[in-house]
CSV table of C-alpha atoms in Angstrom, one decimal:
chain,number,residue,atom,x,y,z
A,1,ASP,CA,81.1,38.9,78.2
A,2,ALA,CA,82.6,42.4,78.0
A,3,ASP,CA,81.6,44.9,80.6
A,4,VAL,CA,81.6,47.8,78.1
A,5,THR,CA,80.6,47.2,74.5
A,6,GLN,CA,80.6,49.5,71.5
A,7,THR,CA,78.9,49.3,68.2
A,8,PRO,CA,79.9,49.4,65.4
A,9,ARG,CA,83.6,48.4,65.7
A,10,ASN,CA,84.4,49.9,62.4
A,11,ARG,CA,82.6,52.4,60.2
A,12,ILE,CA,83.3,54.2,56.9
A,13,THR,CA,81.0,57.1,56.1
A,14,LYS,CA,81.0,60.1,53.8
A,15,THR,CA,81.3,63.8,54.6
A,16,GLY,CA,77.9,65.3,55.6
A,17,LYS,CA,76.4,62.0,56.8
A,18,ARG,CA,74.9,61.6,60.2
A,19,ILE,CA,76.3,58.7,62.2
A,20,MET,CA,75.7,57.3,65.7
A,21,LEU,CA,78.1,55.3,67.8
A,22,GLU,CA,76.6,53.3,70.6
A,23,CYS,CA,77.9,52.2,74.0
A,24,SER,CA,76.4,49.8,76.6
A,25,GLN,CA,77.8,48.8,80.0
A,26,THR,CA,77.0,46.2,82.5
A,27,LYS,CA,79.1,47.5,85.3
A,28,GLY,CA,76.3,49.5,86.9
A,29,HIS,CA,78.3,52.7,86.9
A,30,ASP,CA,76.6,56.1,86.8
A,31,ARG,CA,79.4,57.9,85.0
A,32,MET,CA,80.0,57.4,81.3
A,33,TYR,CA,82.4,59.1,78.9
A,34,TRP,CA,83.2,59.5,75.2
A,35,TYR,CA,86.8,60.0,74.1
A,36,ARG,CA,88.5,60.3,70.7
A,37,GLN,CA,92.0,59.1,70.2
A,38,ASP,CA,94.4,60.5,67.6
A,39,PRO,CA,98.0,59.5,67.2
A,40,GLY,CA,100.3,61.4,69.6
A,41,LEU,CA,97.3,63.1,71.3
A,42,GLY,CA,96.3,60.4,73.7
A,43,LEU,CA,92.6,60.4,74.6
A,44,ARG,CA,90.6,63.6,74.5
A,45,LEU,CA,87.2,63.9,76.2
A,46,ILE,CA,84.2,64.7,74.0
A,47,TYR,CA,81.3,64.4,76.4
A,48,TYR,CA,80.6,62.9,79.8
A,49,SER,CA,77.6,62.1,81.9
A,50,PHE,CA,77.4,61.6,85.6
A,51,ASP,CA,73.8,60.2,85.5
A,52,VAL,CA,70.9,59.9,83.1
A,53,LYS,CA,69.9,63.6,83.6
A,54,ASP,CA,73.4,65.0,83.6
A,55,ILE,CA,75.3,65.7,80.3
A,56,ASN,CA,78.5,67.7,80.2
A,57,LYS,CA,80.7,68.9,77.4
A,58,GLY,CA,84.3,67.9,77.3
A,59,GLU,CA,87.3,69.6,75.8
A,60,ILE,CA,86.4,68.8,72.1
A,61,SER,CA,82.5,68.7,72.0
A,62,ASP,CA,82.0,70.8,68.8
A,63,GLY,CA,80.5,68.8,66.0
A,64,TYR,CA,79.3,66.0,68.4
A,65,SER,CA,76.2,65.4,70.5
A,66,VAL,CA,75.3,62.7,73.0
A,67,SER,CA,72.3,61.0,74.4
A,68,ARG,CA,72.1,59.1,77.7
A,69,GLN,CA,69.1,56.8,77.1
A,70,ALA,CA,69.5,54.8,80.3
A,71,GLN,CA,72.1,54.3,83.0
A,72,ALA,CA,73.6,51.5,80.8
A,73,LYS,CA,73.5,53.3,77.5
A,74,PHE,CA,75.4,56.4,76.1
A,75,SER,CA,75.4,57.3,72.4
A,76,LEU,CA,77.6,59.6,70.5
A,77,SER,CA,76.3,61.3,67.3
A,78,LEU,CA,78.1,63.1,64.6
A,79,GLU,CA,75.3,65.2,63.0
A,80,SER,CA,77.3,66.0,59.8
A,81,ALA,CA,80.5,64.1,59.7
A,82,ILE,CA,83.7,65.7,58.4
A,83,PRO,CA,87.1,64.1,57.5
A,84,ASN,CA,88.9,65.5,60.5
A,85,GLN,CA,86.5,63.5,62.7
A,86,THR,CA,88.3,60.4,61.4
A,87,ALA,CA,89.6,58.8,64.6
A,88,LEU,CA,89.3,56.0,67.1
A,89,TYR,CA,86.4,56.6,69.5
A,90,PHE,CA,86.2,55.1,73.0
A,91,CYS,CA,83.4,54.9,75.5
A,92,ALA,CA,84.3,54.4,79.2
A,93,THR,CA,82.6,54.1,82.6
A,94,SER,CA,83.7,54.8,86.1
A,95,LEU,CA,82.3,55.0,89.7
A,96,SER,CA,83.7,58.5,90.1
A,97,PRO,CA,86.0,60.9,88.2
A,98,ARG,CA,89.1,59.8,90.0
A,99,GLU,CA,88.3,56.1,89.9
A,100,THR,CA,89.4,53.5,87.4
A,101,GLN,CA,87.9,54.1,83.9
A,102,TYR,CA,86.8,50.9,82.1
A,103,PHE,CA,87.0,51.3,78.4
A,104,GLY,CA,85.1,49.6,75.5
A,105,PRO,CA,87.0,48.1,72.6
A,106,GLY,CA,86.7,51.3,70.5
A,107,THR,CA,85.1,52.2,67.2
A,108,ARG,CA,87.4,53.0,64.3
A,109,LEU,CA,85.7,55.7,62.2
A,110,LEU,CA,86.8,56.9,58.7
A,111,VAL,CA,85.1,59.9,57.2
A,112,LEU,CA,85.7,60.2,53.4
B,1,THR,CA,99.6,72.4,74.9
B,2,GLN,CA,98.6,69.3,76.8
B,3,LEU,CA,98.1,69.3,80.6
B,4,LEU,CA,100.1,66.1,80.8
B,5,GLU,CA,103.2,65.7,78.7
B,6,GLN,CA,104.6,62.2,78.2
B,7,SER,CA,108.1,61.4,77.0
B,8,PRO,CA,109.4,59.9,75.0
B,9,GLN,CA,106.6,59.5,72.4
B,10,PHE,CA,108.1,56.3,71.1
B,11,LEU,CA,110.6,53.8,72.5
B,12,SER,CA,112.1,50.8,70.8
B,13,ILE,CA,114.3,48.4,72.9
B,14,GLN,CA,115.6,44.9,72.9
B,15,GLU,CA,114.1,42.2,75.2
B,16,GLY,CA,115.9,42.3,78.6
B,17,GLU,CA,116.6,46.0,78.5
B,18,ASN,CA,115.1,48.5,81.0
B,19,LEU,CA,113.0,51.5,80.1
B,20,THR,CA,111.5,54.6,81.8
B,21,VAL,CA,108.5,56.6,80.6
B,22,TYR,CA,107.8,60.0,82.0
B,23,CYS,CA,104.6,62.0,82.6
B,24,ASN,CA,105.1,65.7,83.5
B,25,SER,CA,102.8,68.7,84.2
B,26,SER,CA,102.9,72.1,85.9
B,27,SER,CA,99.6,71.2,87.6
B,28,VAL,CA,99.0,69.4,90.8
B,29,PHE,CA,97.1,66.1,90.7
B,30,SER,CA,95.0,64.5,93.4
B,31,SER,CA,95.7,61.1,91.8
B,32,LEU,CA,97.5,59.8,88.7
B,33,GLN,CA,96.8,56.6,86.8
B,34,TRP,CA,98.8,54.6,84.3
B,35,TYR,CA,97.0,52.6,81.5
B,36,ARG,CA,98.3,50.2,78.9
B,37,GLN,CA,96.6,49.9,75.6
B,38,GLU,CA,97.1,47.1,73.1
B,39,PRO,CA,96.2,47.3,69.4
B,40,GLY,CA,92.4,46.9,68.8
B,41,GLU,CA,91.6,47.3,72.4
B,42,GLY,CA,90.7,50.0,74.9
B,43,PRO,CA,93.2,51.1,77.6
B,44,VAL,CA,93.4,49.0,80.8
B,45,LEU,CA,94.4,50.4,84.2
B,46,LEU,CA,97.8,49.3,85.5
B,47,VAL,CA,98.0,51.4,88.7
B,48,THR,CA,96.7,54.5,90.5
B,49,VAL,CA,99.0,56.6,92.7
B,50,VAL,CA,97.6,59.2,95.1
B,51,THR,CA,100.3,60.2,97.6
B,52,GLY,CA,103.3,62.4,96.8
B,53,GLY,CA,106.5,60.3,96.7
B,54,GLU,CA,104.5,57.1,96.5
B,55,VAL,CA,106.2,54.1,94.8
B,56,LYS,CA,104.1,51.1,93.6
B,57,LYS,CA,105.4,47.9,92.1
B,58,LEU,CA,103.6,45.6,89.8
B,59,LYS,CA,106.0,42.7,89.0
B,60,ARG,CA,108.6,44.2,86.7
B,61,LEU,CA,106.9,47.6,86.6
B,62,THR,CA,107.7,50.4,89.1
B,63,PHE,CA,105.5,53.5,89.3
B,64,GLN,CA,106.5,56.6,91.1
B,65,PHE,CA,104.5,59.7,91.9
B,66,GLY,CA,106.5,62.9,92.4
B,67,ASP,CA,106.7,64.5,95.8
B,68,ALA,CA,104.8,67.6,94.6
B,69,ARG,CA,102.3,65.4,92.8
B,70,LYS,CA,103.0,67.1,89.4
B,71,ASP,CA,104.8,64.2,87.7
B,72,SER,CA,105.1,60.5,87.5
B,73,SER,CA,107.3,57.8,86.0
B,74,LEU,CA,106.9,54.2,84.9
B,75,HIS,CA,110.0,52.0,84.9
B,76,ILE,CA,110.1,48.6,83.4
B,77,THR,CA,112.9,46.2,84.3
B,78,ALA,CA,114.0,43.5,81.9
B,79,ALA,CA,111.4,44.3,79.3
B,80,GLN,CA,109.7,41.5,77.5
B,81,PRO,CA,107.8,41.5,74.1
B,82,GLY,CA,104.6,41.2,76.1
B,83,ASP,CA,105.3,44.7,77.4
B,84,THR,CA,104.8,46.1,74.0
B,85,GLY,CA,101.9,48.6,73.8
B,86,LEU,CA,100.8,52.2,74.3
B,87,TYR,CA,101.3,53.5,77.8
B,88,LEU,CA,99.1,56.4,78.9
B,89,CYS,CA,99.2,58.4,82.0
B,90,ALA,CA,96.0,60.2,83.2
B,91,GLY,CA,95.7,62.6,86.0
B,92,ALA,CA,92.9,64.1,88.1
B,93,ALA,CA,93.9,67.7,88.3
B,94,VAL,CA,92.9,69.7,91.4
B,95,ALA,CA,92.5,72.8,89.2
B,96,ALA,CA,90.2,71.0,86.8
B,97,GLY,CA,87.8,69.8,89.4
B,98,ASN,CA,89.5,66.4,89.5
B,99,LYS,CA,88.3,65.5,86.0
B,100,LEU,CA,90.7,62.9,84.4
B,101,THR,CA,93.0,64.2,81.7
B,102,PHE,CA,95.2,61.9,79.6
B,103,GLY,CA,98.7,62.4,78.3
B,104,GLY,CA,99.6,61.9,74.7
B,105,GLY,CA,100.9,58.3,75.3
B,106,THR,CA,104.3,56.5,74.9
B,107,ARG,CA,104.4,53.8,72.3
B,108,VAL,CA,106.8,51.0,73.5
B,109,LEU,CA,108.1,48.3,71.3
B,110,VAL,CA,110.1,45.5,72.8
B,111,LYS,CA,111.9,43.4,70.2
B,112,PRO,CA,112.7,39.7,70.9
């Protein structure tokens, strides 16, 4: 079984809709991250959490919110989706900021 | 402007040829990681380098960390089709509190 899982794997939605992407991990890591990936831009950090009570904005947090429901679960929400949020979204976990990041398989989101 | 600049953005070579991917910055990194990402999957760590001038080998892959810890390179000898993928460097910058920042990626295609 995968250590980091993401649901859904693919999603098509319309402008203005609220959407939630979910991430679960079985690695027992405290640190969890949400990234978006666009061609040529690598991975850009949206939000990160160092434990259940700690949530931090990344470099591109506008238009997104997160919830850390438990050590193992970290959800990303788009309150009102817009077309330029069309991207590949990845969840990741790590033991510390400098340690290996373990990524989920990604969610491909299309906003029409 | 990205903190980490990768070059080239795209590389297409024939099986058996060598290739080098570069990762450059004006910032100093306490550590630098290289990931490979295949279609439909999340990035997977290949190596972490932490010491200026360090060279690490992973079969046909050679990773080098610059003496000043501002740049790194990945060299693949006798590339094979299985080396095809997106290669990402990621650095924990001292000036950014050691948060991991990703480069834009280099897409490598090895043709049989």
